[in-house]
mmCIF file of C-alpha atoms and ligand atoms in Angstrom:
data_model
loop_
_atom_site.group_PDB
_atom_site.id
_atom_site.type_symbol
_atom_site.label_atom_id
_atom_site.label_comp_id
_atom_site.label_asym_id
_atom_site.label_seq_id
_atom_site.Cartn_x
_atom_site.Cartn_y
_atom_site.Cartn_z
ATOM 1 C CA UNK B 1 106.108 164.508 89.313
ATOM 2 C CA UNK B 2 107.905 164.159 92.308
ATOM 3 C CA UNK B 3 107.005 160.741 94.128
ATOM 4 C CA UNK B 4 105.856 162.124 97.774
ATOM 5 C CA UNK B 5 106.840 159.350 100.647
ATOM 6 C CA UNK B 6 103.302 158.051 102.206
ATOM 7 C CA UNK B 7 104.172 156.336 104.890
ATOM 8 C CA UNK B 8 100.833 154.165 105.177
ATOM 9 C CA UNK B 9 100.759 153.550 101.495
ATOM 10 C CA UNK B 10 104.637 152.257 101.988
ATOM 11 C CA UNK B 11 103.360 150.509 105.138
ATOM 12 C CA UNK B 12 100.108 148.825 103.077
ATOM 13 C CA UNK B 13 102.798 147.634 99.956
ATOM 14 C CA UNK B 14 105.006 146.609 102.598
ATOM 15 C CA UNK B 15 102.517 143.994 103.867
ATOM 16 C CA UNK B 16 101.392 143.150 100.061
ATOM 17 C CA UNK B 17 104.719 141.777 99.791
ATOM 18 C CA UNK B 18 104.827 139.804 102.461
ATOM 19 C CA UNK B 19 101.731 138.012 102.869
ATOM 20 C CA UNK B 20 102.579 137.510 98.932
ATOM 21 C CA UNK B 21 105.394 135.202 100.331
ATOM 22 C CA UNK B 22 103.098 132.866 101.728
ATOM 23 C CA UNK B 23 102.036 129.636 100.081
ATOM 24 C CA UNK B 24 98.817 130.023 97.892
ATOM 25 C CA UNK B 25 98.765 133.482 98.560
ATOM 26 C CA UNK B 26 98.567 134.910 94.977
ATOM 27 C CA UNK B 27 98.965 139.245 94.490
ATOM 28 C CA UNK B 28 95.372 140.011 94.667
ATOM 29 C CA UNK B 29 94.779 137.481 97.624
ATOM 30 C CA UNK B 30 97.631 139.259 99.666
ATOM 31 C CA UNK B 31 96.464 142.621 98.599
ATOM 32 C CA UNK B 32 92.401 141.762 99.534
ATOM 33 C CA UNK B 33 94.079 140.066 103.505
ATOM 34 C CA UNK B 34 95.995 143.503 103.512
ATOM 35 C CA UNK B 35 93.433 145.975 103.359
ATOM 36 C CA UNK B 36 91.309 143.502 105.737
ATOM 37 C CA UNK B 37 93.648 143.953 107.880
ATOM 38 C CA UNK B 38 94.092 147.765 107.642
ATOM 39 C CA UNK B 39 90.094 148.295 108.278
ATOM 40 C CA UNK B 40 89.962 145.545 111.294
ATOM 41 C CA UNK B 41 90.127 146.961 115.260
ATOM 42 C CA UNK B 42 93.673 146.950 116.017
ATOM 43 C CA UNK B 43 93.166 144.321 118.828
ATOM 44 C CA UNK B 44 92.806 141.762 115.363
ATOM 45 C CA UNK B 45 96.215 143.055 113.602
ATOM 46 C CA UNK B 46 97.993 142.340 117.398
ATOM 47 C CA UNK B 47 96.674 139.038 117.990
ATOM 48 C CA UNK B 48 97.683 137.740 114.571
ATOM 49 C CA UNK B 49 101.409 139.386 114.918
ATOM 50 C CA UNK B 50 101.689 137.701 118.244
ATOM 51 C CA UNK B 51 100.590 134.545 116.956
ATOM 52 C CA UNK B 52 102.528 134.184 114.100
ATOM 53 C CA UNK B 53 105.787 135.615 116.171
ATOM 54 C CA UNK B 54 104.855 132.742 118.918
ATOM 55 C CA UNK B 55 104.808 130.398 116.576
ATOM 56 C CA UNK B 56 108.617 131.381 116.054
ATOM 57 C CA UNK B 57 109.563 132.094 119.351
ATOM 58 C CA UNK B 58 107.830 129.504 121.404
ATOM 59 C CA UNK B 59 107.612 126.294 119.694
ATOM 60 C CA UNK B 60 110.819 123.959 119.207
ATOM 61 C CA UNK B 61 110.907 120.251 117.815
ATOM 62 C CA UNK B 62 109.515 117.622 120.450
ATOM 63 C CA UNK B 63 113.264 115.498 121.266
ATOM 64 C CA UNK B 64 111.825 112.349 120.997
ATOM 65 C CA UNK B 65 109.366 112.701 118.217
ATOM 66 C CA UNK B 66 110.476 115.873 116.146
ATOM 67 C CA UNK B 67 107.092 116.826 116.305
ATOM 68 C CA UNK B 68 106.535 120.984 116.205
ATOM 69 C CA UNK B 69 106.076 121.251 120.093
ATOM 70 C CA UNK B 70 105.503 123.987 123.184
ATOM 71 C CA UNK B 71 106.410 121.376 125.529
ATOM 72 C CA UNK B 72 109.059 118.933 125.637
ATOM 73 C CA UNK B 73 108.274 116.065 125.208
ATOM 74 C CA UNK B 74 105.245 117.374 123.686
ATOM 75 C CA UNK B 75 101.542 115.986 124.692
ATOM 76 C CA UNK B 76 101.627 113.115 122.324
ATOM 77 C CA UNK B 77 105.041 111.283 123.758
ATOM 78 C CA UNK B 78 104.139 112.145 126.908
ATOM 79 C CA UNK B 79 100.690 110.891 127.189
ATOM 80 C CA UNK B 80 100.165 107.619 129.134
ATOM 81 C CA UNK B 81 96.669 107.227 127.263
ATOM 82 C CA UNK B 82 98.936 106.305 124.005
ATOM 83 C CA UNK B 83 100.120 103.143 123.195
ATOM 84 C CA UNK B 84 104.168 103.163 123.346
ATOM 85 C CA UNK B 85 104.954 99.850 121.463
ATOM 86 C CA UNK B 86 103.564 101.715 118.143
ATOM 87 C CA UNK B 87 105.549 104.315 116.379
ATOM 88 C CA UNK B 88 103.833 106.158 112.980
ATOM 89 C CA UNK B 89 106.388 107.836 110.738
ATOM 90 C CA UNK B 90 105.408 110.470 108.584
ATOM 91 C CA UNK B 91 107.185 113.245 106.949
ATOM 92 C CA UNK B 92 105.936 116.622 107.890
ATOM 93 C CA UNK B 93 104.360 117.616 111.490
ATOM 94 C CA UNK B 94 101.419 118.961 109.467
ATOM 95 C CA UNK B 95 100.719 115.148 108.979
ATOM 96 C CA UNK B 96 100.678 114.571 112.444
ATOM 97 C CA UNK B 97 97.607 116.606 112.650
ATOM 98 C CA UNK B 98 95.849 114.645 109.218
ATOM 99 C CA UNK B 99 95.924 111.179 111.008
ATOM 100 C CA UNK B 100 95.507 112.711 114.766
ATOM 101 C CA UNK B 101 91.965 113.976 112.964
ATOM 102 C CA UNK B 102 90.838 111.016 112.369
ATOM 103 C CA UNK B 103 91.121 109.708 115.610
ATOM 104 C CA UNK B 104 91.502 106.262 114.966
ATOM 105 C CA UNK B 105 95.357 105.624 115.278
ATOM 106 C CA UNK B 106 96.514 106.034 119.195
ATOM 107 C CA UNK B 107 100.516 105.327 118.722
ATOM 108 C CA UNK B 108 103.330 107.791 118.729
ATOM 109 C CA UNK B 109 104.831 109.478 115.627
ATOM 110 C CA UNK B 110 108.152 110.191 114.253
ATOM 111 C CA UNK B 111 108.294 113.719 112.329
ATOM 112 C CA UNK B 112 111.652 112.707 109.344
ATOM 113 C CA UNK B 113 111.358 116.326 107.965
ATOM 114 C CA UNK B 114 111.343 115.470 104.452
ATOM 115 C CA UNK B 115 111.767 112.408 102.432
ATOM 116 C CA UNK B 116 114.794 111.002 100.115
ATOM 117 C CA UNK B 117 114.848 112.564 96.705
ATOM 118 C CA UNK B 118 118.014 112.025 94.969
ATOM 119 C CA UNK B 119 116.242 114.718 91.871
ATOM 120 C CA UNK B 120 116.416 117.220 94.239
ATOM 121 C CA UNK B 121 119.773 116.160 95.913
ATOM 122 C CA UNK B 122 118.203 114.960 99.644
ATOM 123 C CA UNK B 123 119.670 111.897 100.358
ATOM 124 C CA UNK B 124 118.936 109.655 104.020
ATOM 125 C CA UNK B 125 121.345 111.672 106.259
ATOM 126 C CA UNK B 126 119.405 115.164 105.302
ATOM 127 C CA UNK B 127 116.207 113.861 107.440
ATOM 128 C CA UNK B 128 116.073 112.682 110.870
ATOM 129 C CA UNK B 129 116.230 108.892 109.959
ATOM 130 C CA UNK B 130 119.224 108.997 112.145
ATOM 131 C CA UNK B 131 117.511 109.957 115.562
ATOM 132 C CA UNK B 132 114.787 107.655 114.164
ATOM 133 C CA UNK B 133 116.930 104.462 114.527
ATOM 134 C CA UNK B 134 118.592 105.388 117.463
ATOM 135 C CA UNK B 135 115.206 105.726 119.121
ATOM 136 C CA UNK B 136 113.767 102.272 118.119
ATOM 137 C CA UNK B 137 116.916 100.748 119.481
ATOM 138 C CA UNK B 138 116.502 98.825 122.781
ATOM 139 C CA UNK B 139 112.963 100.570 122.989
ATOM 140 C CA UNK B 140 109.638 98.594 123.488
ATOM 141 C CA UNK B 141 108.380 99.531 120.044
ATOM 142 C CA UNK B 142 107.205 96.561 118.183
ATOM 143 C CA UNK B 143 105.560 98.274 115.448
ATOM 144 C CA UNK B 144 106.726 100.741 112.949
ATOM 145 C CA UNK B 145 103.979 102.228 110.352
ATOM 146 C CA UNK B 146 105.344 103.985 107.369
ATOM 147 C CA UNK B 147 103.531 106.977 106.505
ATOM 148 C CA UNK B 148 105.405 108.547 104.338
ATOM 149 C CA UNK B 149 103.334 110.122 101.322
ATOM 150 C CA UNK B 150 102.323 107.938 98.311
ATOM 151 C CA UNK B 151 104.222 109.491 95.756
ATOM 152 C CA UNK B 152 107.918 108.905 94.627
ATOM 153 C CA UNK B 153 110.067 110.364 96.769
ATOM 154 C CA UNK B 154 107.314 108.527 99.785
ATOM 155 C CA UNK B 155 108.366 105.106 98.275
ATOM 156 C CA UNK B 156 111.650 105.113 98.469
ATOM 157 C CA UNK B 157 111.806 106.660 101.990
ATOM 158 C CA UNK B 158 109.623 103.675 102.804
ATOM 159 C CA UNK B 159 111.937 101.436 100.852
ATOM 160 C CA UNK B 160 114.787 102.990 102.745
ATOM 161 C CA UNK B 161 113.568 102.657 105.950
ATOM 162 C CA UNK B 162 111.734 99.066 105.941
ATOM 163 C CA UNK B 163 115.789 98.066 105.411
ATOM 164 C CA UNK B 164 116.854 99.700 108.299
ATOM 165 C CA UNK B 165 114.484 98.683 110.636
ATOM 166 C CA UNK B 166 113.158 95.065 110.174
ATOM 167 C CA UNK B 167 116.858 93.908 111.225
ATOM 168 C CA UNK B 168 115.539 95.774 114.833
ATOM 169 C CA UNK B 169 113.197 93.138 114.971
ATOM 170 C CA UNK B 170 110.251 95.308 114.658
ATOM 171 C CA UNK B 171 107.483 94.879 112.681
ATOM 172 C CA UNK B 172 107.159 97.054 109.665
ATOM 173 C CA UNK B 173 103.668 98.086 107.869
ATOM 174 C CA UNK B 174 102.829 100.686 105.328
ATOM 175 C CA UNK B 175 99.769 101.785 105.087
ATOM 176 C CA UNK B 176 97.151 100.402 102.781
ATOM 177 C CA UNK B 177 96.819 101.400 98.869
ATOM 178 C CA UNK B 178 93.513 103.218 98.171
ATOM 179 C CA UNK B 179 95.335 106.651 98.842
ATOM 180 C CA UNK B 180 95.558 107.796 95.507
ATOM 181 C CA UNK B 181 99.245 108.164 94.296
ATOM 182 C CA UNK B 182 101.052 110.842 93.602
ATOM 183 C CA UNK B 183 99.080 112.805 96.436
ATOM 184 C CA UNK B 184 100.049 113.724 100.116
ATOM 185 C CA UNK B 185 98.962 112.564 103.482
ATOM 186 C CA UNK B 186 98.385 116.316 104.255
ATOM 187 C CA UNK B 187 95.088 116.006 101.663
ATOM 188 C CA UNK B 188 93.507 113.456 102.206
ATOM 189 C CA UNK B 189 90.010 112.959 103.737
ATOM 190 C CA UNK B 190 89.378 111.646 107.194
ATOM 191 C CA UNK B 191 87.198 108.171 105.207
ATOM 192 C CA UNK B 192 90.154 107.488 103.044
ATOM 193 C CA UNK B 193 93.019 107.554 106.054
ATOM 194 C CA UNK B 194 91.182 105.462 108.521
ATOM 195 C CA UNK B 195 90.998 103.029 105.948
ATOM 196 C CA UNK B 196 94.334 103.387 105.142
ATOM 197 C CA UNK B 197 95.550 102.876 108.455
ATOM 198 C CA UNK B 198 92.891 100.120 109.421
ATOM 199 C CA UNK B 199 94.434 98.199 106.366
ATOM 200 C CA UNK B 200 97.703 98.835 106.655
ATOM 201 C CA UNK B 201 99.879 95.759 105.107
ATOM 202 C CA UNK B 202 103.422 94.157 106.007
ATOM 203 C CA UNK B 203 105.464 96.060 104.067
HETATM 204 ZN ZN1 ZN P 301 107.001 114.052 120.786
#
């Protein structure tokens, strides 16, 4: 039987196969968002093309903070409302927006990209530790709050870093034990952060 091109069909597959890409988006999940999407006005389908081309196209890293930005600086280094002498370092902009939730910490941040993880060959100079340091120098920072996730490859960033920068002068804190290790800052619930960052220790 000869295999007739159908352009929609090609069109629907084509889709399957891409929303497959996406984290936690198993076959049957990307095949139930595709035909969603086929059935919804076509106002629905534009807006979420635009927006996930925008997020491409218009947002950069924040040159200060590394934060994912539209504006640069973005809002948070910007803002006089924060408090400048306090800098939270965390590894993934997506954490940004786990500690910004719970509204209790009102520093700035510093975005690494990553953490050190000699098992899978990223060593210190593959995140931005270097912009990091070259920031806190001769700045009015006097406090530095490791965020990096509690898990392995968290600790020794932390490790790493709490070297680097208590010769600065600054004072260095982690935050406090009671996130559960092994997990990431990304997951965990509003109660447990504040209280994480409340407590947060010398390191
Ligand atoms: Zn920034």
């Amino acid at each position: 039987m000869n295999q007739e091109p159908v352009p929609t069909a090609d069109a629907v597959s084509k889709l399957i196969q891409e929303l497959n890409k996406l984290p936690g988006i198993g076959p049957k999940s990307a095949q139930r968002l595709a035909f969603h999407l086929l059935r919804a006005p076509e106002e629905q389908a534009s807006l979420l093309a635009d927006a996930i081309l925008s997020v491409k196209q218009k947002t950069r890293l924040c040159s200060l903070c590394l934060n994912v930005t539209d504006t640069d600086p973005c809002h948070i280094c910007r803002s006089d409302q924060r408090d400048h002498t306090k800098v939270c370092i965390v590894e993934q902009p997506q954490d940004i927006l786990a500690l910004e939730h719970t509204r209790i910490y009102n520093g700035l941040y510093h975005v690494l990209h990553g953490a050190i993880s000699p098992t899978e060959g990223v060593g210190a100079g593959d995140i931005r530790i270097k912009e990091l340091i070259e920031r806190l120098e001769g700045s009015s920072v006097n406090e530095v709050i490791l965020a990096t996730n509690p898990n392995l490859e968290g600790e020794q960033t932390a490790l790493y870093l709490n070297q680097l920068i208590s010769p600065l002068g600054i004072r260095v804190t982690r935050l406090a034990r009671g996130l559960p290790f092994g997990t990431e800052l990304e997951y965990a619930d509003d109660v447990t952060l504040t209280h994480a960052i409340e407590g947060r220790q010398e390191f």
